[in-house]
PDB file of C-alpha atoms in Angstrom:
ATOM      1  CA  UNK E   1     234.770 -43.509 -85.007  1.00  0.00           C
ATOM      2  CA  UNK E   2     237.055 -45.839 -86.888  1.00  0.00           C
ATOM      3  CA  UNK E   3     240.696 -46.805 -86.750  1.00  0.00           C
ATOM      4  CA  UNK E   4     243.156 -44.579 -88.564  1.00  0.00           C
ATOM      5  CA  UNK E   5     246.379 -46.088 -89.876  1.00  0.00           C
ATOM      6  CA  UNK E   6     247.877 -42.622 -90.233  1.00  0.00           C
ATOM      7  CA  UNK E   7     247.132 -41.706 -86.625  1.00  0.00           C
ATOM      8  CA  UNK E   8     248.211 -44.983 -85.021  1.00  0.00           C
ATOM      9  CA  UNK E   9     245.574 -46.431 -82.758  1.00  0.00           C
ATOM     10  CA  UNK E  10     243.424 -43.308 -82.553  1.00  0.00           C
ATOM     11  CA  UNK E  11     239.958 -43.113 -84.035  1.00  0.00           C
ATOM     12  CA  UNK E  12     239.098 -41.619 -87.407  1.00  0.00           C
ATOM     13  CA  UNK E  13     235.585 -40.568 -88.271  1.00  0.00           C
ATOM     14  CA  UNK E  14     233.899 -41.545 -91.524  1.00  0.00           C
ATOM     15  CA  UNK E  15     234.219 -37.914 -92.586  1.00  0.00           C
ATOM     16  CA  UNK E  16     237.961 -37.952 -91.974  1.00  0.00           C
ATOM     17  CA  UNK E  17     238.233 -41.157 -93.976  1.00  0.00           C
ATOM     18  CA  UNK E  18     236.334 -39.597 -96.897  1.00  0.00           C
ATOM     19  CA  UNK E  19     238.547 -36.498 -96.771  1.00  0.00           C
ATOM     20  CA  UNK E  20     241.707 -38.626 -96.543  1.00  0.00           C
ATOM     21  CA  UNK E  21     240.805 -40.690 -99.615  1.00  0.00           C
ATOM     22  CA  UNK E  22     239.586 -37.650-101.579  1.00  0.00           C
ATOM     23  CA  UNK E  23     242.824 -35.771-100.937  1.00  0.00           C
ATOM     24  CA  UNK E  24     244.843 -38.889-101.712  1.00  0.00           C
ATOM     25  CA  UNK E  25     243.357 -38.747-105.216  1.00  0.00           C
ATOM     26  CA  UNK E  26     243.826 -34.968-105.466  1.00  0.00           C
ATOM     27  CA  UNK E  27     240.089 -34.353-105.857  1.00  0.00           C
ATOM     28  CA  UNK E  28     238.239 -31.249-104.729  1.00  0.00           C
ATOM     29  CA  UNK E  29     234.970 -31.574-102.849  1.00  0.00           C
ATOM     30  CA  UNK E  30     233.197 -30.369-105.988  1.00  0.00           C
ATOM     31  CA  UNK E  31     234.844 -33.021-108.156  1.00  0.00           C
ATOM     32  CA  UNK E  32     233.886 -35.767-105.711  1.00  0.00           C
ATOM     33  CA  UNK E  33     230.331 -34.423-105.479  1.00  0.00           C
ATOM     34  CA  UNK E  34     229.992 -34.453-109.261  1.00  0.00           C
ATOM     35  CA  UNK E  35     231.329 -37.996-109.528  1.00  0.00           C
ATOM     36  CA  UNK E  36     228.676 -39.374-107.180  1.00  0.00           C
ATOM     37  CA  UNK E  37     225.801 -37.003-107.939  1.00  0.00           C
ATOM     38  CA  UNK E  38     225.487 -35.099-104.685  1.00  0.00           C
ATOM     39  CA  UNK E  39     225.952 -31.462-103.746  1.00  0.00           C
ATOM     40  CA  UNK E  40     229.285 -30.054-102.665  1.00  0.00           C
ATOM     41  CA  UNK E  41     227.525 -29.108 -99.412  1.00  0.00           C
ATOM     42  CA  UNK E  42     226.794 -32.787 -98.771  1.00  0.00           C
ATOM     43  CA  UNK E  43     230.467 -33.700 -99.182  1.00  0.00           C
ATOM     44  CA  UNK E  44     231.430 -30.806 -96.925  1.00  0.00           C
ATOM     45  CA  UNK E  45     228.974 -31.968 -94.238  1.00  0.00           C
ATOM     46  CA  UNK E  46     230.388 -35.505 -94.404  1.00  0.00           C
ATOM     47  CA  UNK E  47     233.978 -34.327 -94.113  1.00  0.00           C
ATOM     48  CA  UNK E  48     233.210 -31.981 -91.206  1.00  0.00           C
ATOM     49  CA  UNK E  49     231.176 -34.656 -89.428  1.00  0.00           C
ATOM     50  CA  UNK E  50     227.999 -32.597 -89.392  1.00  0.00           C
ATOM     51  CA  UNK E  51     226.278 -35.229 -91.513  1.00  0.00           C
ATOM     52  CA  UNK E  52     226.758 -38.777 -92.755  1.00  0.00           C
ATOM     53  CA  UNK E  53     226.316 -40.164 -96.247  1.00  0.00           C
ATOM     54  CA  UNK E  54     223.255 -42.309 -96.808  1.00  0.00           C
ATOM     55  CA  UNK E  55     224.099 -46.017 -96.681  1.00  0.00           C
ATOM     56  CA  UNK E  56     223.162 -46.298-100.362  1.00  0.00           C
ATOM     57  CA  UNK E  57     226.101 -43.976-101.121  1.00  0.00           C
ATOM     58  CA  UNK E  58     228.723 -46.278 -99.574  1.00  0.00           C
ATOM     59  CA  UNK E  59     229.530 -48.230-102.752  1.00  0.00           C
ATOM     60  CA  UNK E  60     229.474 -45.270-105.188  1.00  0.00           C
ATOM     61  CA  UNK E  61     231.531 -43.228-102.729  1.00  0.00           C
ATOM     62  CA  UNK E  62     234.130 -45.981-102.304  1.00  0.00           C
ATOM     63  CA  UNK E  63     234.361 -46.453-106.079  1.00  0.00           C
ATOM     64  CA  UNK E  64     234.743 -42.712-106.684  1.00  0.00           C
ATOM     65  CA  UNK E  65     237.513 -42.644-104.107  1.00  0.00           C
ATOM     66  CA  UNK E  66     239.289 -45.641-105.630  1.00  0.00           C
ATOM     67  CA  UNK E  67     238.879 -47.859-102.598  1.00  0.00           C
ATOM     68  CA  UNK E  68     236.593 -50.513-101.126  1.00  0.00           C
ATOM     69  CA  UNK E  69     233.776 -49.902 -98.676  1.00  0.00           C
ATOM     70  CA  UNK E  70     235.693 -51.906 -96.058  1.00  0.00           C
ATOM     71  CA  UNK E  71     238.754 -49.747 -96.546  1.00  0.00           C
ATOM     72  CA  UNK E  72     236.718 -46.540 -96.631  1.00  0.00           C
ATOM     73  CA  UNK E  73     234.991 -47.482 -93.386  1.00  0.00           C
ATOM     74  CA  UNK E  74     238.207 -49.009 -91.978  1.00  0.00           C
ATOM     75  CA  UNK E  75     236.608 -52.325 -90.967  1.00  0.00           C
ATOM     76  CA  UNK E  76     239.828 -54.278 -91.480  1.00  0.00           C
ATOM     77  CA  UNK E  77     241.787 -51.796 -89.410  1.00  0.00           C
ATOM     78  CA  UNK E  78     239.155 -51.871 -86.656  1.00  0.00           C
ATOM     79  CA  UNK E  79     239.467 -55.672 -86.560  1.00  0.00           C
ATOM     80  CA  UNK E  80     243.251 -55.361 -86.219  1.00  0.00           C
ATOM     81  CA  UNK E  81     242.813 -52.863 -83.408  1.00  0.00           C
ATOM     82  CA  UNK E  82     240.462 -55.239 -81.561  1.00  0.00           C
ATOM     83  CA  UNK E  83     242.965 -58.060 -82.051  1.00  0.00           C
ATOM     84  CA  UNK E  84     245.709 -55.958 -80.476  1.00  0.00           C
ATOM     85  CA  UNK E  85     243.423 -54.917 -77.607  1.00  0.00           C
ATOM     86  CA  UNK E  86     242.494 -58.571 -77.050  1.00  0.00           C
ATOM     87  CA  UNK E  87     246.182 -59.504 -76.775  1.00  0.00           C
ATOM     88  CA  UNK E  88     246.819 -56.638 -74.335  1.00  0.00           C
ATOM     89  CA  UNK E  89     243.782 -57.643 -72.279  1.00  0.00           C
ATOM     90  CA  UNK E  90     244.992 -61.246 -72.248  1.00  0.00           C
ATOM     91  CA  UNK E  91     248.398 -60.191 -70.924  1.00  0.00           C
ATOM     92  CA  UNK E  92     246.935 -57.963 -68.227  1.00  0.00           C
ATOM     93  CA  UNK E  93     244.053 -60.224 -67.136  1.00  0.00           C
ATOM     94  CA  UNK E  94     245.346 -63.732 -67.733  1.00  0.00           C
ATOM     95  CA  UNK E  95     243.833 -64.835 -64.427  1.00  0.00           C
ATOM     96  CA  UNK E  96     240.432 -63.262 -65.116  1.00  0.00           C
ATOM     97  CA  UNK E  97     238.635 -65.421 -67.701  1.00  0.00           C
ATOM     98  CA  UNK E  98     235.360 -63.547 -67.152  1.00  0.00           C
ATOM     99  CA  UNK E  99     236.983 -60.315 -68.358  1.00  0.00           C
ATOM    100  CA  UNK E 100     238.448 -62.101 -71.385  1.00  0.00           C
ATOM    101  CA  UNK E 101     235.051 -63.604 -72.184  1.00  0.00           C
ATOM    102  CA  UNK E 102     233.434 -60.182 -71.862  1.00  0.00           C
ATOM    103  CA  UNK E 103     235.966 -58.735 -74.317  1.00  0.00           C
ATOM    104  CA  UNK E 104     235.407 -61.554 -76.821  1.00  0.00           C
ATOM    105  CA  UNK E 105     231.633 -61.136 -76.609  1.00  0.00           C
ATOM    106  CA  UNK E 106     231.931 -57.378 -77.171  1.00  0.00           C
ATOM    107  CA  UNK E 107     234.152 -58.008 -80.209  1.00  0.00           C
ATOM    108  CA  UNK E 108     231.548 -60.463 -81.547  1.00  0.00           C
ATOM    109  CA  UNK E 109     228.887 -57.761 -81.367  1.00  0.00           C
ATOM    110  CA  UNK E 110     230.953 -55.750 -83.814  1.00  0.00           C
ATOM    111  CA  UNK E 111     232.211 -58.704 -85.894  1.00  0.00           C
ATOM    112  CA  UNK E 112     229.619 -61.494 -85.527  1.00  0.00           C
ATOM    113  CA  UNK E 113     231.080 -63.421 -88.498  1.00  0.00           C
ATOM    114  CA  UNK E 114     234.597 -63.557 -87.025  1.00  0.00           C
ATOM    115  CA  UNK E 115     235.443 -67.202 -86.272  1.00  0.00           C
ATOM    116  CA  UNK E 116     238.483 -66.243 -84.179  1.00  0.00           C
ATOM    117  CA  UNK E 117     236.425 -64.200 -81.720  1.00  0.00           C
ATOM    118  CA  UNK E 118     233.865 -67.037 -81.598  1.00  0.00           C
ATOM    119  CA  UNK E 119     236.676 -69.488 -80.911  1.00  0.00           C
ATOM    120  CA  UNK E 120     238.064 -67.241 -78.169  1.00  0.00           C
ATOM    121  CA  UNK E 121     234.600 -66.837 -76.646  1.00  0.00           C
ATOM    122  CA  UNK E 122     234.388 -70.631 -76.523  1.00  0.00           C
ATOM    123  CA  UNK E 123     237.809 -70.958 -74.871  1.00  0.00           C
ATOM    124  CA  UNK E 124     237.123 -68.155 -72.419  1.00  0.00           C
ATOM    125  CA  UNK E 125     233.683 -69.618 -71.702  1.00  0.00           C
ATOM    126  CA  UNK E 126     235.259 -72.943 -70.756  1.00  0.00           C
ATOM    127  CA  UNK E 127     237.704 -71.148 -68.459  1.00  0.00           C
ATOM    128  CA  UNK E 128     234.785 -69.308 -66.822  1.00  0.00           C
ATOM    129  CA  UNK E 129     232.886 -72.584 -66.425  1.00  0.00           C
ATOM    130  CA  UNK E 130     235.945 -74.201 -64.827  1.00  0.00           C
ATOM    131  CA  UNK E 131     235.810 -71.592 -62.074  1.00  0.00           C
ATOM    132  CA  UNK E 132     232.132 -72.063 -61.258  1.00  0.00           C
ATOM    133  CA  UNK E 133     231.038 -74.236 -58.347  1.00  0.00           C
ATOM    134  CA  UNK E 134     227.293 -74.194 -58.969  1.00  0.00           C
ATOM    135  CA  UNK E 135     226.450 -77.113 -61.320  1.00  0.00           C
ATOM    136  CA  UNK E 136     223.638 -75.247 -63.116  1.00  0.00           C
ATOM    137  CA  UNK E 137     225.783 -72.162 -63.693  1.00  0.00           C
ATOM    138  CA  UNK E 138     228.640 -74.353 -64.910  1.00  0.00           C
ATOM    139  CA  UNK E 139     226.304 -76.216 -67.248  1.00  0.00           C
ATOM    140  CA  UNK E 140     224.913 -72.950 -68.651  1.00  0.00           C
ATOM    141  CA  UNK E 141     228.422 -71.562 -69.188  1.00  0.00           C
ATOM    142  CA  UNK E 142     229.514 -74.737 -70.996  1.00  0.00           C
ATOM    143  CA  UNK E 143     226.426 -74.620 -73.218  1.00  0.00           C
ATOM    144  CA  UNK E 144     227.162 -70.998 -74.172  1.00  0.00           C
ATOM    145  CA  UNK E 145     230.780 -71.955 -74.865  1.00  0.00           C
ATOM    146  CA  UNK E 146     229.568 -74.877 -76.999  1.00  0.00           C
ATOM    147  CA  UNK E 147     227.416 -72.515 -79.064  1.00  0.00           C
ATOM    148  CA  UNK E 148     230.430 -70.264 -79.732  1.00  0.00           C
ATOM    149  CA  UNK E 149     232.579 -73.266 -80.629  1.00  0.00           C
ATOM    150  CA  UNK E 150     229.922 -74.492 -83.054  1.00  0.00           C
ATOM    151  CA  UNK E 151     229.788 -71.057 -84.725  1.00  0.00           C
ATOM    152  CA  UNK E 152     233.563 -70.985 -85.030  1.00  0.00           C
ATOM    153  CA  UNK E 153     233.557 -74.405 -86.702  1.00  0.00           C
ATOM    154  CA  UNK E 154     230.763 -73.363 -89.070  1.00  0.00           C
ATOM    155  CA  UNK E 155     232.633 -70.184 -90.034  1.00  0.00           C
ATOM    156  CA  UNK E 156     235.963 -71.926 -90.575  1.00  0.00           C
ATOM    157  CA  UNK E 157     235.495 -75.702 -90.910  1.00  0.00           C
ATOM    158  CA  UNK E 158     239.229 -76.218 -91.518  1.00  0.00           C
ATOM    159  CA  UNK E 159     240.324 -74.763 -88.170  1.00  0.00           C
ATOM    160  CA  UNK E 160     241.459 -77.626 -85.949  1.00  0.00           C
ATOM    161  CA  UNK E 161     241.389 -75.500 -82.784  1.00  0.00           C
ATOM    162  CA  UNK E 162     237.684 -74.776 -83.155  1.00  0.00           C
ATOM    163  CA  UNK E 163     236.965 -78.465 -83.742  1.00  0.00           C
ATOM    164  CA  UNK E 164     239.063 -79.394 -80.727  1.00  0.00           C
ATOM    165  CA  UNK E 165     237.314 -76.991 -78.334  1.00  0.00           C
ATOM    166  CA  UNK E 166     233.902 -78.095 -79.627  1.00  0.00           C
ATOM    167  CA  UNK E 167     234.828 -81.739 -79.001  1.00  0.00           C
ATOM    168  CA  UNK E 168     236.272 -80.881 -75.567  1.00  0.00           C
ATOM    169  CA  UNK E 169     233.105 -79.070 -74.500  1.00  0.00           C
ATOM    170  CA  UNK E 170     230.910 -81.890 -75.774  1.00  0.00           C
ATOM    171  CA  UNK E 171     233.037 -84.389 -73.814  1.00  0.00           C
ATOM    172  CA  UNK E 172     232.680 -82.350 -70.623  1.00  0.00           C
ATOM    173  CA  UNK E 173     228.927 -82.035 -71.080  1.00  0.00           C
ATOM    174  CA  UNK E 174     228.701 -85.807 -71.613  1.00  0.00           C
ATOM    175  CA  UNK E 175     231.004 -86.730 -68.729  1.00  0.00           C
ATOM    176  CA  UNK E 176     229.636 -84.235 -66.205  1.00  0.00           C
ATOM    177  CA  UNK E 177     225.970 -84.076 -67.145  1.00  0.00           C
ATOM    178  CA  UNK E 178     225.306 -87.325 -68.977  1.00  0.00           C
ATOM    179  CA  UNK E 179     224.400 -85.549 -72.197  1.00  0.00           C
ATOM    180  CA  UNK E 180     224.903 -87.289 -75.528  1.00  0.00           C
ATOM    181  CA  UNK E 181     228.208 -86.408 -77.195  1.00  0.00           C
TER     182      UNK E 181
END
């Protein structure tokens, strides 16, 4: 399921996305099938969600539908939906850093290249570590947060926030555990 801009925050299947873009262009299923070299039955199966196109069809399908693969699969919209959910979760669980960290880590599973979710995982990881009394657990949490901060910096070297949290975590590890900065 993917985000649908025409349905608000509800999910749209890949088949619905294909149908939406095909109809937007005024194409029949037969015309789309001919453009990409598949049977009309294949297009019908995709649009009724009884089958999925082979991954090798993603680019030709997007081109035939006059869109990008990201737009066809709604990746950008899914990212926006996660961003909104993150903000809502932040407002409702401001005092629960473990829940915020869990959300950021789940978002990173879907968007592992997203520096903002890595940055947030680092921030949330520090907040979790701040609440831990056990020195080993605190150390482990700070090390995980440091790894997320490092990824965020690598993905967006110009972001000052990511550099700041990385430096802050390194300082804490040095001050509290005697590790080199």
